[in-house]
Amino acid sequence: MTFSDLGLLPIFTDKCEQLGYTEPTPIQKQAIPIVLQGGDIIACAETGTGKTAAFLLPILQQLSATNKNKPGTKVLILSPTRELANQTEAACKQFEPKGITCTAIIGGAGYKRQIDSLKRGANIIIATPGRLMDFMEQGMIDFRGLTHLVLDEADRMLDMGFLPSIKRIVKAIPANRQTLFFSATMSAEIEHIAYAMLKDPTVIEVSPRGKAAGLIEQTAYPVAQQFKMPLLLDLLDKEDFDRVLVFTRTKRGADRLAHVLEKRSHKSNRIHGDRSQSQREAALRSFKSGHTNVLVATDVAARGIDIDSVSHVINYDIPEAPEDYVHRIGRTGRAGNKGKAITLFTIAEEHSMRSIERLTGERVERVLLPDFGGHSAPTAAPGKKLGSPARKTFRSFGPRRGR
Ligand code: AMP
């Protein structure tokens, strides 16, 4: 099946070809024809499945038929994070729709450029809820001509407490519109909200609920808390990686870890909620360009990172919510590439590991390393010296990994 079979016009199919999209992804195959016909959708699709193009391409085609060179907001795309909004704006610009303008309205960035683009009547607004509400309250956005609403990563928006803002935004836009709802995971609460906002939607599910992406090799290391750092350093030494994303649960944890990595001469950086927008963007840029190859991140900050060649995701701290595991490891194994996800967890967190396995329906292979305080020999750990001996120990247990 080709993009043109889905109903896309040559200006868009040519662009797909230029971008190296040889074939539509499953979400694109299912969503594009419905969106082109004006239908609402609820799509359960993770980041990395090609979902952005699945909504952008048909919307741009509809706009280019009706809206050429006319100012005024037609499309609102709501994103949970600034990074995701920036990426969606970049994707929109990539398709270069002539005579159609788009802008990102996000917090942590200067007001002037955003106000100017609103005054010029940007056709597509890609926004995080906070800054958008700010502009709405100042009466700076005219939604009367709006025809499309996209909620991207809706599950994350709810996790981040955006539901009240979303309800207010939805109240302020025309009821007669097309609505596209994307979420990596679906819960009863999310479905309830979706059905309240959509009209007779088609439900599209490209991967089973909460299922981890198929191209990702997953392993988990039971490890005592005090051995996590030497184990991580060992893994970084041993694994053949291009780019590693390391997740910590807290901002302070991310800072501490990044500090140790810097001391060990790893080309690393960090992103979390206490870093300024420009610091986060600089960290992402250097990670994308390969200037750094280890990025330490918290869940919220990492949301929406779209970098194709993240070869490894390491969960230094196991995520609090099992759904976050799916989001985290979805940063690797993207666009047909293979990826590895490695999770470190303590004995006390075994139940969290099991919750993840229940959600994804997949068993994650355990790698037992007794000298790192693994489950198999919890008494082996106390008194063991950290640092270089750890590496030796790790290697000596290599054959037990049984992949
Ligand atoms: P997304 O799920 O929208 O975050 O997309 C993940 C990545 O897949 C992006 O880098 C896209 O450029 C890429 N992509 C989207 N559609 C296709 C396709 N049909 N073939 C190959 N890559 C794609």
CSV table of C-alpha atoms and ligand atoms in Angstrom, one decimal:
chain,number,residue,atom,x,y,z
A,1,MET,CA,0.0,0.0,0.0
A,2,THR,CA,1.3,3.5,-0.9
A,3,PHE,CA,0.6,6.9,0.5
A,4,SER,CA,-1.3,7.7,-2.7
A,5,ASP,CA,-3.6,4.6,-2.2
A,6,LEU,CA,-4.6,6.3,1.1
A,7,GLY,CA,-5.9,9.3,-0.8
A,8,LEU,CA,-3.0,11.7,-0.4
A,9,LEU,CA,-2.2,14.1,-3.3
A,10,PRO,CA,1.2,14.1,-5.1
A,11,ILE,CA,2.4,17.2,-3.2
A,12,PHE,CA,2.3,15.2,0.0
A,13,THR,CA,3.3,11.8,-1.4
A,14,ASP,CA,6.4,13.4,-3.0
A,15,LYS,CA,7.3,14.9,0.3
A,16,CYS,CA,6.9,11.5,2.0
A,17,GLU,CA,9.2,10.0,-0.6
A,18,GLN,CA,11.8,12.8,-0.1
A,19,LEU,CA,11.7,12.1,3.7
A,20,GLY,CA,12.4,8.4,3.0
A,21,TYR,CA,8.9,7.2,4.0
A,22,THR,CA,8.8,4.3,1.6
A,23,GLU,CA,5.5,2.9,3.0
A,24,PRO,CA,2.8,4.1,5.3
A,25,THR,CA,3.0,2.8,8.9
A,26,PRO,CA,0.1,0.9,10.3
A,27,ILE,CA,-1.4,4.0,12.1
A,28,GLN,CA,-1.0,6.0,8.9
A,29,LYS,CA,-2.8,3.3,6.9
A,30,GLN,CA,-5.7,3.3,9.2
A,31,ALA,CA,-6.0,7.0,10.2
A,32,ILE,CA,-5.3,8.9,7.0
A,33,PRO,CA,-8.3,7.8,4.9
A,34,ILE,CA,-10.7,8.4,7.9
A,35,VAL,CA,-9.3,11.8,8.6
A,36,LEU,CA,-9.4,12.8,4.9
A,37,GLN,CA,-13.1,11.9,4.9
A,38,GLY,CA,-13.7,14.2,7.9
A,39,GLY,CA,-14.2,11.5,10.6
A,40,ASP,CA,-13.2,11.7,14.3
A,41,ILE,CA,-10.7,9.2,15.6
A,42,ILE,CA,-9.4,7.8,18.9
A,43,ALA,CA,-6.0,6.3,18.1
A,44,CYS,CA,-4.1,4.2,20.6
A,45,ALA,CA,-0.6,4.6,19.2
A,46,GLU,CA,2.8,5.1,20.8
A,47,THR,CA,5.3,7.8,19.9
A,48,GLY,CA,7.5,6.2,17.2
A,49,THR,CA,4.7,4.7,15.2
A,50,GLY,CA,4.5,7.6,12.8
A,51,LYS,CA,1.4,9.1,14.5
A,52,THR,CA,2.4,12.7,13.9
A,53,ALA,CA,2.3,12.3,10.1
A,54,ALA,CA,-0.9,10.2,10.5
A,55,PHE,CA,-2.7,13.4,11.6
A,56,LEU,CA,-0.6,16.1,10.0
A,57,LEU,CA,-0.7,14.8,6.4
A,58,PRO,CA,-4.5,14.5,6.0
A,59,ILE,CA,-5.1,17.8,7.9
A,60,LEU,CA,-2.6,19.7,5.7
A,61,GLN,CA,-4.3,18.2,2.6
A,62,GLN,CA,-7.7,19.4,3.8
A,63,LEU,CA,-6.3,22.8,4.6
A,64,SER,CA,-4.5,23.2,1.3
A,65,ALA,CA,-7.7,22.5,-0.5
A,66,THR,CA,-9.7,25.2,1.4
A,67,ASN,CA,-7.5,27.6,3.0
A,68,LYS,CA,-4.6,28.7,0.7
A,69,ASN,CA,-3.0,32.0,2.0
A,70,LYS,CA,-6.0,32.9,4.2
A,71,PRO,CA,-5.0,34.0,7.7
A,72,GLY,CA,-6.9,32.6,10.7
A,73,THR,CA,-6.6,29.6,13.1
A,74,LYS,CA,-8.1,26.4,11.6
A,75,VAL,CA,-6.2,23.8,13.5
A,76,LEU,CA,-5.3,23.4,17.2
A,77,ILE,CA,-2.9,20.7,18.2
A,78,LEU,CA,-2.5,20.3,22.0
A,79,SER,CA,0.7,18.7,23.3
A,80,PRO,CA,1.7,17.8,26.8
A,81,THR,CA,5.2,19.2,26.6
A,82,ARG,CA,7.2,22.0,24.9
A,83,GLU,CA,9.5,19.5,23.3
A,84,LEU,CA,6.7,17.6,21.7
A,85,ALA,CA,5.1,20.9,20.5
A,86,ASN,CA,8.4,22.0,19.0
A,87,GLN,CA,8.8,18.6,17.2
A,88,THR,CA,5.3,18.7,15.8
A,89,GLU,CA,5.9,22.2,14.6
A,90,ALA,CA,9.2,21.0,12.9
A,91,ALA,CA,7.3,18.1,11.3
A,92,CYS,CA,4.6,20.5,10.1
A,93,LYS,CA,7.3,22.7,8.5
A,94,GLN,CA,9.0,19.7,7.0
A,95,PHE,CA,5.9,19.0,4.9
A,96,GLU,CA,6.2,22.6,3.7
A,97,PRO,CA,2.5,23.3,3.0
A,98,LYS,CA,2.6,26.3,0.7
A,99,GLY,CA,0.3,29.1,1.9
A,100,ILE,CA,-0.3,27.5,5.3
A,101,THR,CA,1.3,28.8,8.4
A,102,CYS,CA,2.0,27.1,11.7
A,103,THR,CA,3.3,28.2,15.1
A,104,ALA,CA,4.2,26.7,18.4
A,105,ILE,CA,2.7,28.4,21.4
A,106,ILE,CA,4.7,27.1,24.4
A,107,GLY,CA,5.8,28.1,27.8
A,108,GLY,CA,9.4,28.9,28.7
A,109,ALA,CA,9.9,30.8,25.4
A,110,GLY,CA,9.7,34.5,24.6
A,111,TYR,CA,6.3,36.1,24.0
A,112,LYS,CA,7.1,38.3,21.1
A,113,ARG,CA,7.5,35.8,18.3
A,114,GLN,CA,4.4,33.9,19.5
A,115,ILE,CA,2.3,37.1,19.7
A,116,ASP,CA,3.5,38.1,16.2
A,117,SER,CA,2.6,34.8,14.7
A,118,LEU,CA,-0.8,34.9,16.3
A,119,LYS,CA,-1.4,38.5,15.0
A,120,ARG,CA,-0.5,37.2,11.5
A,121,GLY,CA,-3.2,34.6,11.9
A,122,ALA,CA,-1.3,31.4,12.0
A,123,ASN,CA,-3.4,28.6,10.5
A,124,ILE,CA,-2.1,25.8,12.7
A,125,ILE,CA,-1.4,26.4,16.4
A,126,ILE,CA,0.6,23.7,18.2
A,127,ALA,CA,0.3,24.5,21.9
A,128,THR,CA,1.0,23.4,25.4
A,129,PRO,CA,-2.1,24.1,27.5
A,130,GLY,CA,-0.6,26.7,30.0
A,131,ARG,CA,0.7,29.2,27.5
A,132,LEU,CA,-2.4,28.8,25.3
A,133,MET,CA,-4.7,29.6,28.2
A,134,ASP,CA,-2.6,32.6,28.9
A,135,PHE,CA,-3.1,34.0,25.4
A,136,MET,CA,-6.8,33.0,25.4
A,137,GLU,CA,-7.4,34.9,28.6
A,138,GLN,CA,-5.8,38.0,27.0
A,139,GLY,CA,-8.3,37.6,24.1
A,140,MET,CA,-5.4,37.1,21.6
A,141,ILE,CA,-6.7,34.0,19.9
A,142,ASP,CA,-9.7,33.9,17.6
A,143,PHE,CA,-11.0,30.3,17.4
A,144,ARG,CA,-14.2,31.1,15.5
A,145,GLY,CA,-12.9,29.6,12.3
A,146,LEU,CA,-11.4,26.5,13.9
A,147,THR,CA,-12.1,23.2,12.1
A,148,HIS,CA,-9.7,20.7,13.7
A,149,LEU,CA,-8.6,19.8,17.2
A,150,VAL,CA,-5.9,17.3,17.8
A,151,LEU,CA,-5.1,16.0,21.3
A,152,ASP,CA,-1.6,14.5,21.2
A,153,GLU,CA,-0.4,12.1,23.9
A,154,ALA,CA,-3.7,12.6,25.8
A,155,ASP,CA,-2.8,10.2,28.5
A,156,ARG,CA,0.3,12.2,29.4
A,157,MET,CA,-1.8,15.4,29.4
A,158,LEU,CA,-4.1,13.9,32.0
A,159,ASP,CA,-1.1,12.6,34.0
A,160,MET,CA,0.3,16.1,34.1
A,161,GLY,CA,-3.0,17.6,35.4
A,162,PHE,CA,-4.1,19.3,32.2
A,163,LEU,CA,-7.7,18.0,32.3
A,164,PRO,CA,-9.2,21.3,33.7
A,165,SER,CA,-7.3,23.4,31.0
A,166,ILE,CA,-8.3,21.0,28.3
A,167,LYS,CA,-12.0,21.2,29.3
A,168,ARG,CA,-11.8,25.0,29.2
A,169,ILE,CA,-10.1,25.1,25.8
A,170,VAL,CA,-12.6,22.7,24.3
A,171,LYS,CA,-15.5,24.9,25.6
A,172,ALA,CA,-13.9,27.9,23.9
A,173,ILE,CA,-13.7,26.3,20.4
A,174,PRO,CA,-16.4,25.5,17.9
A,175,ALA,CA,-18.4,22.3,18.6
A,176,ASN,CA,-18.7,21.7,14.9
A,177,ARG,CA,-15.1,20.5,14.3
A,178,GLN,CA,-13.2,17.3,13.5
A,179,THR,CA,-11.4,15.9,16.6
A,180,LEU,CA,-8.5,13.5,16.6
A,181,PHE,CA,-7.5,11.9,19.9
A,182,PHE,CA,-4.1,10.2,20.3
A,183,SER,CA,-2.9,8.3,23.3
A,184,ALA,CA,-0.2,5.7,23.9
A,185,THR,CA,-2.2,4.0,26.6
A,186,MET,CA,-5.9,3.8,27.1
A,187,SER,CA,-7.7,3.7,30.5
A,188,ALA,CA,-11.4,3.8,31.3
A,189,GLU,CA,-10.9,7.5,32.3
A,190,ILE,CA,-9.2,8.4,29.0
A,191,GLU,CA,-11.9,6.7,27.0
A,192,HIS,CA,-14.6,8.5,29.0
A,193,ILE,CA,-13.0,11.9,28.3
A,194,ALA,CA,-12.4,11.0,24.6
A,195,TYR,CA,-16.0,10.1,24.1
A,196,ALA,CA,-17.2,13.3,25.6
A,197,MET,CA,-15.2,15.3,23.1
A,198,LEU,CA,-15.6,13.3,19.9
A,199,LYS,CA,-18.4,12.6,17.6
A,200,ASP,CA,-19.0,9.0,16.5
A,201,PRO,CA,-15.2,8.3,16.5
A,202,THR,CA,-13.5,5.4,14.8
A,203,VAL,CA,-11.2,3.6,17.3
A,204,ILE,CA,-7.8,2.7,15.9
A,205,GLU,CA,-5.5,0.5,17.9
A,206,VAL,CA,-2.1,-0.2,16.2
A,207,SER,CA,-0.6,-1.9,19.2
A,208,PRO,CA,-2.4,-3.6,22.1
A,209,ARG,CA,-3.0,-1.3,25.0
A,210,GLY,CA,0.1,-0.5,26.9
A,211,LYS,CA,2.1,-2.8,24.6
A,212,ALA,CA,5.8,-2.1,24.3
A,213,ALA,CA,7.2,-1.6,20.8
A,214,GLY,CA,8.1,-4.9,19.2
A,215,LEU,CA,11.7,-4.0,18.0
A,216,ILE,CA,12.9,-3.4,21.6
A,217,GLU,CA,15.0,-6.0,23.4
A,218,GLN,CA,14.1,-5.7,27.1
A,219,THR,CA,16.2,-6.8,30.0
A,220,ALA,CA,16.0,-6.1,33.7
A,221,TYR,CA,18.7,-6.2,36.4
A,222,PRO,CA,17.7,-6.8,40.0
A,223,VAL,CA,20.3,-4.7,41.8
A,224,ALA,CA,20.7,-3.3,45.3
A,225,GLN,CA,20.4,0.5,45.4
A,226,GLN,CA,24.0,1.1,46.3
A,227,PHE,CA,25.2,-0.9,43.3
A,228,LYS,CA,23.1,0.8,40.7
A,229,MET,CA,25.8,3.4,39.8
A,230,PRO,CA,28.7,0.9,39.3
A,231,LEU,CA,26.3,-1.3,37.3
A,232,LEU,CA,25.3,1.7,35.1
A,233,LEU,CA,28.9,2.7,34.5
A,234,ASP,CA,29.6,-0.9,33.6
A,235,LEU,CA,26.8,-1.1,31.2
A,236,LEU,CA,27.9,2.1,29.5
A,237,ASP,CA,31.3,0.7,29.2
A,238,LYS,CA,30.2,-2.6,27.9
A,239,GLU,CA,27.2,-2.0,25.7
A,240,ASP,CA,27.7,-1.0,22.1
A,241,PHE,CA,25.6,2.1,22.0
A,242,ASP,CA,25.0,5.1,19.8
A,243,ARG,CA,22.9,7.2,22.1
A,244,VAL,CA,21.6,6.3,25.5
A,245,LEU,CA,18.7,7.9,27.3
A,246,VAL,CA,18.9,7.3,31.1
A,247,PHE,CA,15.8,7.8,33.2
A,248,THR,CA,15.7,8.9,36.8
A,249,ARG,CA,12.7,9.4,38.9
A,250,THR,CA,13.7,12.8,40.3
A,251,LYS,CA,15.3,16.0,39.1
A,252,ARG,CA,17.9,15.8,41.8
A,253,GLY,CA,18.6,12.2,40.9
A,254,ALA,CA,19.1,13.3,37.3
A,255,ASP,CA,21.6,16.0,38.4
A,256,ARG,CA,23.5,13.7,40.6
A,257,LEU,CA,23.8,11.0,37.9
A,258,ALA,CA,24.8,13.5,35.2
A,259,HIS,CA,27.5,14.9,37.5
A,260,VAL,CA,29.0,11.4,38.0
A,261,LEU,CA,28.9,10.7,34.3
A,262,GLU,CA,30.6,13.9,33.5
A,263,LYS,CA,33.3,13.1,36.1
A,264,ARG,CA,33.8,9.7,34.3
A,265,SER,CA,34.3,11.6,31.0
A,266,HIS,CA,31.0,10.4,29.5
A,267,LYS,CA,29.7,13.0,26.9
A,268,SER,CA,26.5,13.6,28.8
A,269,ASN,CA,23.8,16.1,29.6
A,270,ARG,CA,20.5,16.2,31.4
A,271,ILE,CA,17.0,17.5,31.0
A,272,HIS,CA,14.4,17.9,33.6
A,273,GLY,CA,11.7,20.4,34.8
A,274,ASP,CA,14.1,22.7,36.7
A,275,ARG,CA,16.2,23.4,33.6
A,276,SER,CA,15.3,26.4,31.5
A,277,GLN,CA,13.8,25.9,28.1
A,278,SER,CA,17.0,27.0,26.4
A,279,GLN,CA,19.0,24.5,28.5
A,280,ARG,CA,16.7,21.7,27.5
A,281,GLU,CA,16.8,22.6,23.9
A,282,ALA,CA,20.6,22.8,23.9
A,283,ALA,CA,20.8,19.4,25.6
A,284,LEU,CA,18.5,17.9,23.0
A,285,ARG,CA,20.4,19.5,20.1
A,286,SER,CA,23.7,18.2,21.3
A,287,PHE,CA,22.2,14.8,21.8
A,288,LYS,CA,20.7,14.8,18.3
A,289,SER,CA,23.9,16.0,16.7
A,290,GLY,CA,26.0,13.3,18.6
A,291,HIS,CA,28.0,15.9,20.5
A,292,THR,CA,26.7,14.1,23.6
A,293,ASN,CA,25.6,10.5,23.6
A,294,VAL,CA,24.2,10.0,27.1
A,295,LEU,CA,21.2,12.1,28.1
A,296,VAL,CA,19.8,11.8,31.6
A,297,ALA,CA,16.1,12.7,31.8
A,298,THR,CA,13.1,12.6,34.0
A,299,ASP,CA,9.8,11.3,32.6
A,300,VAL,CA,8.1,14.7,32.1
A,301,ALA,CA,11.1,16.3,30.3
A,302,ALA,CA,11.7,13.3,28.1
A,303,ARG,CA,8.1,13.2,26.8
A,304,GLY,CA,8.0,13.6,23.1
A,305,ILE,CA,11.7,13.3,22.4
A,306,ASP,CA,11.9,12.3,18.8
A,307,ILE,CA,15.4,11.1,18.0
A,308,ASP,CA,15.5,8.1,15.7
A,309,SER,CA,18.8,6.7,16.8
A,310,VAL,CA,18.4,6.3,20.5
A,311,SER,CA,19.9,2.8,20.7
A,312,HIS,CA,19.4,2.2,24.4
A,313,VAL,CA,17.0,3.3,27.1
A,314,ILE,CA,18.2,2.7,30.6
A,315,ASN,CA,15.8,2.9,33.5
A,316,TYR,CA,18.1,3.8,36.3
A,317,ASP,CA,15.0,4.1,38.5
A,318,ILE,CA,12.1,2.0,37.7
A,319,PRO,CA,9.1,4.2,36.7
A,320,GLU,CA,6.4,4.8,39.3
A,321,ALA,CA,3.5,4.1,36.9
A,322,PRO,CA,3.8,1.1,34.6
A,323,GLU,CA,2.5,3.2,31.7
A,324,ASP,CA,5.6,5.3,32.0
A,325,TYR,CA,7.7,2.2,31.2
A,326,VAL,CA,6.0,2.0,27.8
A,327,HIS,CA,6.6,5.7,27.2
A,328,ARG,CA,10.2,5.5,28.2
A,329,ILE,CA,11.2,2.5,26.2
A,330,GLY,CA,9.3,3.9,23.2
A,331,ARG,CA,12.1,6.4,22.8
A,332,THR,CA,14.2,3.6,21.3
A,333,GLY,CA,13.3,1.1,18.6
A,334,ARG,CA,11.8,3.9,16.5
A,335,ALA,CA,11.2,4.1,12.8
A,336,GLY,CA,12.1,0.5,12.2
A,337,ASN,CA,15.4,0.6,14.1
A,338,LYS,CA,16.2,-1.9,16.8
A,339,GLY,CA,16.6,-0.8,20.4
A,340,LYS,CA,17.5,-2.1,23.8
A,341,ALA,CA,15.7,-1.2,27.1
A,342,ILE,CA,17.5,-2.0,30.3
A,343,THR,CA,15.8,-1.6,33.7
A,344,LEU,CA,17.5,-1.5,37.1
A,345,PHE,CA,15.3,-2.4,40.0
A,346,THR,CA,15.7,-3.2,43.7
A,347,ILE,CA,14.3,-6.2,45.5
A,348,ALA,CA,11.6,-4.0,47.0
A,349,GLU,CA,10.6,-2.9,43.5
A,350,GLU,CA,10.0,-6.4,42.2
A,351,HIS,CA,6.2,-5.7,42.3
A,352,SER,CA,6.6,-2.7,40.0
A,353,MET,CA,8.5,-4.9,37.5
A,354,ARG,CA,5.6,-7.4,37.6
A,355,SER,CA,3.0,-4.6,37.1
A,356,ILE,CA,5.0,-3.5,34.0
A,357,GLU,CA,4.9,-7.1,32.7
A,358,ARG,CA,1.2,-7.4,33.4
A,359,LEU,CA,0.6,-4.1,31.4
A,360,THR,CA,2.7,-5.0,28.4
A,361,GLY,CA,1.8,-8.7,28.5
A,362,GLU,CA,5.5,-9.5,28.0
A,363,ARG,CA,8.0,-11.1,30.3
A,364,VAL,CA,11.2,-9.1,30.7
A,365,GLU,CA,14.3,-11.2,30.9
A,366,ARG,CA,16.0,-10.9,34.3
A,367,VAL,CA,19.8,-10.7,34.3
A,368,LEU,CA,21.1,-11.9,37.7
A,369,LEU,CA,24.3,-10.4,38.9
A,370,PRO,CA,24.8,-11.5,42.5
A,371,ASP,CA,27.7,-9.2,43.2
A,372,PHE,CA,25.6,-6.2,42.3
A,373,GLY,CA,23.1,-7.3,45.0
A,374,GLY,CA,20.8,-9.2,42.6
A,375,HIS,CA,17.9,-11.2,43.9
A,376,SER,CA,19.7,-14.5,43.6
A,377,ALA,CA,22.2,-13.7,46.3
A,378,PRO,CA,21.1,-10.7,48.3
A,379,THR,CA,23.8,-11.5,50.9
A,380,ALA,CA,26.6,-11.2,48.4
A,381,ALA,CA,26.4,-7.4,48.2
A,382,PRO,CA,27.2,-6.0,51.7
A,383,GLY,CA,30.8,-4.9,52.2
A,384,LYS,CA,31.7,-5.2,48.5
A,385,LYS,CA,33.9,-2.4,47.3
A,386,LEU,CA,32.6,-0.3,44.5
A,387,GLY,CA,34.4,1.1,41.5
A,388,SER,CA,36.7,-0.8,39.3
A,389,PRO,CA,36.1,-4.3,40.9
A,390,ALA,CA,32.5,-3.9,39.9
A,391,ARG,CA,33.4,-4.0,36.2
A,392,LYS,CA,35.4,-7.2,36.7
A,393,THR,CA,32.6,-8.8,38.6
A,394,PHE,CA,30.1,-7.8,35.8
A,395,ARG,CA,32.3,-9.3,33.1
A,396,SER,CA,32.8,-12.5,35.1
A,397,PHE,CA,29.0,-12.9,35.2
A,398,GLY,CA,28.7,-12.2,31.5
A,399,PRO,CA,27.9,-15.8,30.4
A,400,ARG,CA,25.0,-16.0,32.7
A,401,ARG,CA,23.0,-13.4,30.8
A,402,GLY,CA,21.6,-16.2,28.6
A,403,ARG,CA,20.2,-14.1,25.7
B,1,AMP,P1,6.1,9.8,15.5
B,1,AMP,O1,5.4,8.5,16.0
B,1,AMP,O2,5.2,10.7,14.9
B,1,AMP,O3,6.8,10.4,16.7
B,1,AMP,O4,7.2,9.4,14.4
B,1,AMP,C1,8.4,8.7,14.7
B,1,AMP,C2,9.4,8.9,13.6
B,1,AMP,O5,9.0,8.1,12.4
B,1,AMP,C3,9.6,10.3,13.0
B,1,AMP,O6,11.0,10.5,13.0
B,1,AMP,C4,9.1,10.3,11.6
B,1,AMP,O7,9.8,11.1,10.8
B,1,AMP,C5,9.2,8.8,11.2
B,1,AMP,N1,8.2,8.3,10.3
B,1,AMP,C6,6.9,8.7,10.2
B,1,AMP,N2,6.2,8.1,9.2
B,1,AMP,C7,7.1,7.2,8.6
B,1,AMP,C8,7.1,6.3,7.6
B,1,AMP,N3,5.9,6.1,6.9
B,1,AMP,N4,8.2,5.6,7.2
B,1,AMP,C9,9.3,5.8,7.9
B,1,AMP,N5,9.5,6.7,8.9
B,1,AMP,C10,8.4,7.4,9.3
